[in-house]
Short mmCIF file of C-alpha atoms in Angstrom, two decimals:
data_model
loop_
_atom_site.label_atom_id
_atom_site.label_comp_id
_atom_site.label_asym_id
_atom_site.label_seq_id
_atom_site.Cartn_x
_atom_site.Cartn_y
_atom_site.Cartn_z
CA MET A 1 3.16 -31.09 -1.49
CA LYS A 2 5.37 -29.12 -3.89
CA GLY A 3 2.96 -30.12 -6.87
CA ARG A 4 0.04 -28.92 -4.90
CA THR A 5 1.76 -25.61 -4.12
CA ALA A 6 2.83 -25.28 -7.94
CA ALA A 7 -0.85 -26.33 -8.93
CA ALA A 8 -2.41 -23.29 -6.90
CA VAL A 9 0.16 -20.81 -7.66
CA ALA A 10 -0.68 -21.78 -11.49
CA VAL A 11 -4.60 -21.10 -10.96
CA LEU A 12 -4.04 -17.65 -9.42
CA LEU A 13 -1.54 -16.60 -12.02
CA ALA A 14 -4.36 -17.73 -14.43
CA VAL A 15 -6.92 -15.69 -12.91
CA THR A 16 -5.16 -12.85 -11.27
CA GLY A 17 -2.41 -10.53 -11.97
CA CYS A 18 -0.98 -6.83 -11.20
CA THR A 19 -1.07 -5.29 -14.52
CA ALA A 20 1.23 -7.56 -16.70
CA ALA A 21 1.53 -10.89 -17.61
CA PRO A 22 3.32 -12.82 -15.08
CA ALA A 23 6.50 -14.62 -15.55
CA THR A 24 5.91 -17.75 -17.62
CA ASP A 25 9.05 -19.67 -16.23
CA GLY A 26 8.57 -21.49 -12.67
CA ALA A 27 10.85 -18.41 -10.71
CA GLY A 28 13.11 -15.75 -11.46
CA GLY A 29 14.03 -12.16 -10.25
CA ALA A 30 12.19 -9.28 -10.50
CA ASP A 31 8.93 -10.15 -12.82
CA PRO A 32 7.69 -7.56 -14.70
CA ALA A 33 4.17 -7.92 -13.22
CA GLU A 34 5.45 -7.07 -9.85
CA MET A 35 4.30 -3.65 -8.75
CA ARG A 36 7.79 -1.32 -8.02
CA GLY A 37 5.88 1.37 -6.77
CA MET A 38 5.96 4.43 -3.70
CA THR A 39 2.94 6.22 -1.94
CA LEU A 40 2.95 9.98 -2.37
CA PRO A 41 0.19 10.84 -0.08
CA SER A 42 -1.25 14.45 0.75
CA TRP A 43 -2.02 16.22 3.98
CA TYR A 44 -3.60 19.30 2.57
CA ARG A 45 -6.02 20.35 -0.17
CA THR A 46 -3.71 21.88 -2.54
CA ASP A 47 -0.45 19.35 -1.91
CA TYR A 48 -0.85 17.36 -5.35
CA ASP A 49 -0.59 21.11 -6.93
CA SER A 50 2.69 22.13 -4.81
CA PRO A 51 5.42 23.38 -7.33
CA VAL A 52 7.72 20.37 -5.83
CA ALA A 53 5.26 17.73 -7.12
CA ALA A 54 7.08 16.90 -10.80
CA ARG A 55 10.19 17.10 -9.20
CA TYR A 56 9.07 14.25 -6.53
CA LEU A 57 7.34 12.37 -9.71
CA LYS A 58 10.57 12.55 -11.38
CA ASP A 59 12.77 11.31 -8.43
CA ILE A 60 10.58 8.95 -7.59
CA ARG A 61 10.73 7.42 -11.01
CA ALA A 62 14.52 7.85 -11.04
CA THR A 63 14.24 5.02 -8.19
CA GLY A 64 13.06 2.48 -10.81
CA ALA A 65 9.82 2.75 -9.50
CA ARG A 66 7.06 2.34 -12.18
CA TRP A 67 4.20 3.02 -9.78
CA VAL A 68 3.11 5.77 -7.25
CA THR A 69 -0.28 5.91 -5.45
CA PHE A 70 -2.05 8.64 -4.28
CA THR A 71 -4.48 8.88 -0.78
CA PRO A 72 -7.01 11.14 -1.11
CA THR A 73 -8.54 11.06 2.68
CA TRP A 74 -11.86 11.80 4.11
CA TYR A 75 -12.48 12.23 7.98
CA GLN A 76 -14.72 10.84 10.79
CA ASP A 77 -14.97 13.02 13.94
CA ARG A 78 -15.73 9.96 16.02
CA ARG A 79 -15.24 6.20 15.76
CA THR A 80 -18.86 5.34 16.27
CA ASP A 81 -20.14 8.06 13.56
CA ALA A 82 -21.99 6.49 10.26
CA SER A 83 -20.72 9.09 8.23
CA MET A 84 -17.11 10.75 6.88
CA HIS A 85 -16.61 13.77 5.19
CA THR A 86 -13.84 16.05 3.22
CA THR A 87 -11.66 18.80 5.03
CA GLU A 88 -8.87 21.16 4.36
CA GLU A 89 -6.70 18.07 4.64
CA THR A 90 -8.67 16.35 1.87
CA ALA A 91 -6.99 16.58 -1.57
CA GLY A 92 -8.71 18.44 -3.87
CA ASP A 93 -10.32 16.61 -6.98
CA ALA A 94 -8.83 18.89 -9.07
CA SER A 95 -5.28 18.57 -7.77
CA LEU A 96 -5.66 14.59 -7.74
CA ARG A 97 -6.90 14.70 -11.54
CA ARG A 98 -3.38 16.71 -12.29
CA ILE A 99 -1.31 14.56 -10.19
CA VAL A 100 -3.01 11.47 -12.02
CA ARG A 101 -1.83 13.26 -15.15
CA ARG A 102 1.46 14.69 -14.06
CA ALA A 103 2.42 10.81 -12.78
CA HIS A 104 1.39 9.67 -16.60
CA ASP A 105 3.77 12.10 -17.84
CA ALA A 106 6.47 10.89 -16.33
CA GLY A 107 6.01 7.60 -17.02
CA LEU A 108 4.48 6.26 -14.07
CA LYS A 109 1.26 3.99 -13.52
CA VAL A 110 -1.02 4.93 -10.75
CA MET A 111 -2.87 3.51 -8.01
CA ILE A 112 -5.57 5.55 -6.50
CA LYS A 113 -6.08 4.28 -2.61
CA PRO A 114 -8.25 6.31 -1.02
CA HIS A 115 -8.60 6.55 3.09
CA VAL A 116 -10.76 7.45 5.78
CA ASP A 117 -8.84 8.55 8.95
CA LEU A 118 -10.66 9.81 12.49
CA ALA A 119 -10.19 13.32 12.73
CA ASP A 120 -8.27 12.77 16.21
CA GLY A 121 -5.27 10.92 14.74
CA GLY A 122 -6.44 7.47 16.31
CA ASP A 123 -6.24 4.45 14.42
CA ARG A 124 -8.81 4.01 11.64
CA ALA A 125 -9.20 0.29 12.48
CA GLU A 126 -11.22 1.32 15.43
CA ILE A 127 -14.20 2.65 13.23
CA ARG A 128 -16.94 0.77 14.33
CA PRO A 129 -20.27 2.86 13.44
CA ARG A 130 -23.15 2.35 15.97
CA ASP A 131 -25.42 2.42 12.69
CA ARG A 132 -23.65 0.38 10.17
CA ALA A 133 -25.70 0.44 7.54
CA ALA A 134 -25.48 4.22 7.24
CA TRP A 135 -21.96 3.88 7.48
CA PHE A 136 -21.82 1.73 4.62
CA THR A 137 -24.40 3.53 2.35
CA HIS A 138 -22.06 6.90 3.34
CA TYR A 139 -18.95 4.48 2.35
CA ARG A 140 -20.14 3.64 -0.80
CA GLY A 141 -20.65 7.56 -1.96
CA PHE A 142 -17.16 8.06 -0.79
CA ILE A 143 -15.31 5.05 -2.46
CA THR A 144 -17.75 5.55 -5.80
CA HIS A 145 -16.64 9.23 -6.16
CA TYR A 146 -13.00 8.16 -6.19
CA ALA A 147 -13.82 5.17 -8.21
CA ARG A 148 -15.17 7.78 -11.32
CA ILE A 149 -12.03 9.92 -10.90
CA ALA A 150 -10.11 6.76 -11.49
CA THR A 151 -11.89 5.96 -14.37
CA ASP A 152 -11.84 9.68 -15.86
CA THR A 153 -8.21 10.02 -14.87
CA GLY A 154 -6.77 6.20 -16.52
CA ALA A 155 -5.77 5.32 -13.12
CA GLU A 156 -4.10 1.43 -13.92
CA GLN A 157 -5.49 0.32 -9.97
CA PHE A 158 -8.02 1.20 -7.57
CA ALA A 159 -8.33 -0.08 -3.73
CA VAL A 160 -11.80 -0.32 -2.46
CA GLY A 161 -10.42 0.21 1.32
CA THR A 162 -7.75 0.75 3.78
CA GLU A 163 -7.10 -1.19 7.24
CA LEU A 164 -10.67 -0.66 8.28
CA ALA A 165 -10.69 -3.68 10.57
CA GLY A 166 -13.67 -2.55 12.60
CA VAL A 167 -16.12 -3.05 9.55
CA SER A 168 -14.17 -5.43 7.07
CA GLY A 169 -15.71 -8.40 8.53
CA ASP A 170 -18.96 -7.67 6.91
CA ARG A 171 -18.66 -9.76 3.68
CA ALA A 172 -22.13 -9.14 2.31
CA ALA A 173 -21.70 -5.19 2.63
CA TRP A 174 -18.31 -5.39 0.88
CA LYS A 175 -19.46 -7.31 -1.69
CA ARG A 176 -22.17 -4.67 -2.65
CA ILE A 177 -19.72 -1.88 -2.14
CA ILE A 178 -16.95 -3.58 -4.83
CA GLY A 179 -20.12 -4.52 -7.10
CA ALA A 180 -20.50 -0.70 -6.66
CA VAL A 181 -17.32 0.21 -7.88
CA ARG A 182 -16.74 -2.31 -10.68
CA GLU A 183 -20.05 -0.47 -12.15
CA ARG A 184 -18.00 3.17 -12.27
CA TYR A 185 -14.43 1.22 -12.84
CA ASP A 186 -13.04 -1.70 -14.86
CA GLY A 187 -9.72 -2.10 -13.55
CA PRO A 188 -7.67 -4.37 -11.38
CA LEU A 189 -9.29 -3.78 -7.42
CA THR A 190 -7.51 -4.39 -4.32
CA TYR A 191 -8.12 -4.02 -0.63
CA ALA A 192 -5.50 -2.75 1.75
CA ALA A 193 -5.67 -4.94 4.71
CA ASN A 194 -3.40 -4.42 7.90
CA TYR A 195 -0.83 -7.26 8.40
CA ASP A 196 -2.75 -8.52 11.27
CA GLU A 197 -6.44 -7.99 9.44
CA TYR A 198 -5.85 -9.63 6.03
CA GLU A 199 -6.86 -13.45 7.33
CA ARG A 200 -10.16 -12.15 8.76
CA VAL A 201 -11.46 -10.52 5.60
CA ARG A 202 -13.84 -12.73 3.57
CA PHE A 203 -14.32 -10.97 0.46
CA TRP A 204 -10.90 -11.44 -1.19
CA ARG A 205 -12.35 -13.94 -4.05
CA ASP A 206 -14.38 -10.86 -4.61
CA LEU A 207 -11.19 -8.53 -5.79
CA ASP A 208 -8.36 -9.17 -8.18
CA LEU A 209 -5.66 -8.77 -5.84
CA ILE A 210 -5.03 -9.56 -1.99
CA GLY A 211 -3.60 -6.24 -0.60
CA ILE A 212 -1.35 -6.19 2.98
CA ASP A 213 -0.09 -3.04 4.46
CA ALA A 214 2.79 -5.25 5.46
CA TYR A 215 4.14 -3.46 8.85
CA TRP A 216 5.07 -7.08 10.32
CA PRO A 217 7.67 -6.56 13.51
CA LEU A 218 10.94 -8.64 12.24
CA ALA A 219 13.00 -8.03 15.38
CA ASP A 220 12.74 -7.82 19.35
CA THR A 221 16.05 -5.71 19.15
CA PRO A 222 17.08 -3.15 16.81
CA THR A 223 19.07 -4.85 13.83
CA ALA A 224 20.84 -3.51 10.50
CA ASP A 225 21.39 -7.09 9.64
CA PRO A 226 19.31 -7.95 6.52
CA ALA A 227 20.27 -11.53 6.63
CA ARG A 228 18.58 -11.83 10.40
CA LEU A 229 15.37 -9.71 8.69
CA ARG A 230 15.18 -12.42 5.94
CA ARG A 231 15.28 -15.28 8.57
CA ALA A 232 12.30 -13.32 10.02
CA TRP A 233 10.19 -13.16 6.71
CA ALA A 234 10.70 -16.80 5.89
CA PRO A 235 7.59 -18.05 8.09
CA ILE A 236 5.62 -15.18 7.07
CA ARG A 237 6.38 -15.74 3.32
CA GLU A 238 5.58 -19.50 3.80
CA ARG A 239 2.12 -18.48 5.24
CA LEU A 240 1.37 -15.94 2.80
CA ALA A 241 2.41 -18.29 -0.33
CA GLY A 242 -0.42 -20.37 1.57
CA PHE A 243 -2.88 -17.68 1.68
CA ALA A 244 -2.58 -17.03 -2.02
CA GLY A 245 -2.92 -20.26 -3.10
CA ARG A 246 -6.37 -21.12 -0.94
CA THR A 247 -7.43 -17.80 -2.13
CA GLY A 248 -6.78 -17.98 -5.83
CA ARG A 249 -5.01 -14.37 -5.56
CA ARG A 250 -1.72 -12.91 -5.75
CA ILE A 251 -0.33 -10.69 -2.72
CA LEU A 252 0.21 -7.30 -3.21
CA PHE A 253 1.91 -5.14 -0.42
CA THR A 254 -0.02 -2.18 -0.81
CA GLU A 255 2.03 -0.52 1.80
CA ALA A 256 5.47 -1.01 3.43
CA GLY A 257 8.17 0.97 5.06
CA TYR A 258 10.72 1.81 8.07
CA VAL A 259 11.15 5.04 9.29
CA SER A 260 14.95 6.17 9.59
CA GLN A 261 15.24 5.59 13.15
CA ARG A 262 16.97 2.92 15.61
CA GLY A 263 14.50 0.11 15.89
CA THR A 264 12.27 0.91 12.96
CA THR A 265 12.62 -3.01 12.22
CA THR A 266 10.71 -4.11 15.54
CA ALA A 267 7.67 -1.71 14.80
CA PRO A 268 7.68 -0.86 11.06
CA TYR A 269 4.40 0.90 11.83
CA SER A 270 5.23 3.40 14.62
CA TRP A 271 6.53 6.90 13.33
CA THR A 272 7.90 7.12 16.95
CA VAL A 273 10.36 4.58 17.57
CA GLY A 274 13.06 6.68 18.80
CA THR A 275 15.10 9.70 18.49
CA THR A 276 18.11 7.80 17.19
CA PRO A 277 18.62 7.91 13.29
CA GLY A 278 18.62 4.87 11.68
CA ASP A 279 19.86 4.95 8.28
CA GLU A 280 21.21 1.73 8.00
CA GLU A 281 18.27 -0.41 9.53
CA GLN A 282 15.97 1.31 7.50
CA ALA A 283 17.98 0.06 4.50
CA ALA A 284 18.21 -3.16 5.71
CA GLY A 285 14.31 -3.29 6.23
CA TYR A 286 14.18 -2.47 2.38
CA ARG A 287 16.53 -4.60 1.22
CA ALA A 288 15.67 -7.74 3.27
CA LEU A 289 11.75 -7.26 2.19
CA LEU A 290 13.00 -7.22 -1.47
CA ASP A 291 15.34 -9.87 -1.15
CA SER A 292 12.67 -12.24 0.55
CA PHE A 293 9.82 -11.41 -2.08
CA GLU A 294 11.26 -10.39 -5.66
CA GLY A 295 10.48 -13.23 -7.92
CA ARG A 296 7.63 -15.35 -6.21
CA ARG A 297 5.03 -15.78 -8.73
CA TRP A 298 2.52 -15.12 -6.19
CA TRP A 299 3.76 -11.71 -4.94
CA ALA A 300 2.49 -9.03 -7.13
CA GLY A 301 5.02 -6.42 -5.39
CA VAL A 302 5.59 -3.57 -3.13
CA CYS A 303 4.24 -0.03 -2.87
CA TRP A 304 6.60 1.67 -0.49
CA TRP A 305 5.26 4.43 2.19
CA MET A 306 6.39 6.54 1.58
CA TRP A 307 8.30 9.70 -0.14
CA ASP A 308 8.86 13.13 0.97
CA ASP A 309 6.23 15.07 2.81
CA TRP A 310 5.23 17.92 1.32
CA PRO A 311 7.27 21.26 2.49
CA ASP A 312 6.20 22.46 5.62
CA SER A 313 3.91 19.53 6.29
CA GLY A 314 6.07 16.77 8.09
CA GLU A 315 5.36 15.96 11.45
CA THR A 316 8.23 14.16 11.79
CA PRO A 317 11.93 15.42 10.20
CA ALA A 318 13.11 13.90 7.32
CA ARG A 319 16.30 12.74 8.69
CA LEU A 320 13.75 10.44 10.95
CA ALA A 321 10.83 9.78 8.66
CA TYR A 322 9.67 7.03 6.47
CA THR A 323 11.28 8.87 3.58
CA PRO A 324 13.79 6.47 1.64
CA HIS A 325 14.92 9.58 -0.40
CA GLY A 326 18.45 10.89 -0.19
CA LYS A 327 19.05 8.05 2.44
CA PRO A 328 20.77 4.40 1.86
CA ALA A 329 17.39 3.18 1.37
CA GLU A 330 17.50 5.08 -1.90
CA ARG A 331 20.20 3.17 -2.96
CA VAL A 332 18.76 -0.09 -2.30
CA LEU A 333 16.03 0.43 -4.29
CA ARG A 334 18.25 2.12 -6.94
CA ALA A 335 20.25 -1.09 -6.96
CA LYS A 336 17.50 -3.71 -6.91
CA TRP A 337 15.24 -2.12 -8.96
CA GLY A 338 17.42 -0.72 -12.07
CA ALA A 339 18.88 -4.12 -12.35
CA ALA A 340 15.70 -5.82 -12.67
CA GLY A 341 15.74 -8.75 -14.68
CA GLN A 342 19.76 -8.65 -15.32
CA GLY A 343 21.07 -11.59 -13.85
CA ALA A 344 18.58 -11.73 -10.79
CA ARG A 345 18.85 -14.89 -8.41
CA LYS A 346 16.47 -18.07 -9.12
CA VAL A 347 13.98 -18.45 -6.16
CA SER A 348 11.29 -21.37 -5.98
CA PRO A 349 7.66 -20.36 -6.01
#
């Protein structure tokens, strides 16, 4: 069993990667190929031109991060609509180009990860267009628009979709989408599947990386005990290792995160677990994830959700929000990422 697993890992490392060569030994600490990333989303047309943008990028880099993800978003009015459109909440193209340039100037690599959301704030996984063929035609125009921007700006990685469980089962349509993107962008591609969606996606072999938004509940009751959370990750990690081996692709956590609220580890996907601050529980979530996955050769890293909201745009107070900035979770990142590769513990593939 161990030999078959090692062989599968060797194959997937030979055909895929994040952006750098994988570790050459059988195991080890932080692999230079692992993404150490942070998401900087936008909620308004001019967010990426904000006067605080340069400081945000500098602060992200100071955590030890080497990547930043940007998320331009289009919207559907109804779940059954056949098209999506820009709004005042969509990052302007010029501002997206400028923020990518600023990120590169700050020493960060970039992933562009376009989103389609529902205008009423509903779950994008509920998008189920009545006319699927028309929806995919419109989606192709949307996603190739950003593929061109990714090429023009030199973005190092691109996501062809995010959490679209209502349509992600259509393999033939997605193969056509991926082909159209590859005609316009030649960097590594992924798709960001929700943690309860990834096993139903049928087009992983057409992409370079498996992307998972890793919001698995890890506890039934609130806990700030990293050891307890590591134990919860163990069976999930085993399943993911097997999935990576079967598909021949490394797994990137395209999103992961915890709000600073008591109970966040019971529902990491929720902005509104409670109103009691939970800085230590957030930090424990960060530590347990990195402890559980760093150095696994089939794991391509993580892009945390998310850095600070833009001034006057946050619906959740910063002290309760996903941001790790100025909290114990930021200290975890600085400790884990700042010491990458220096005396890190050994782990098995």
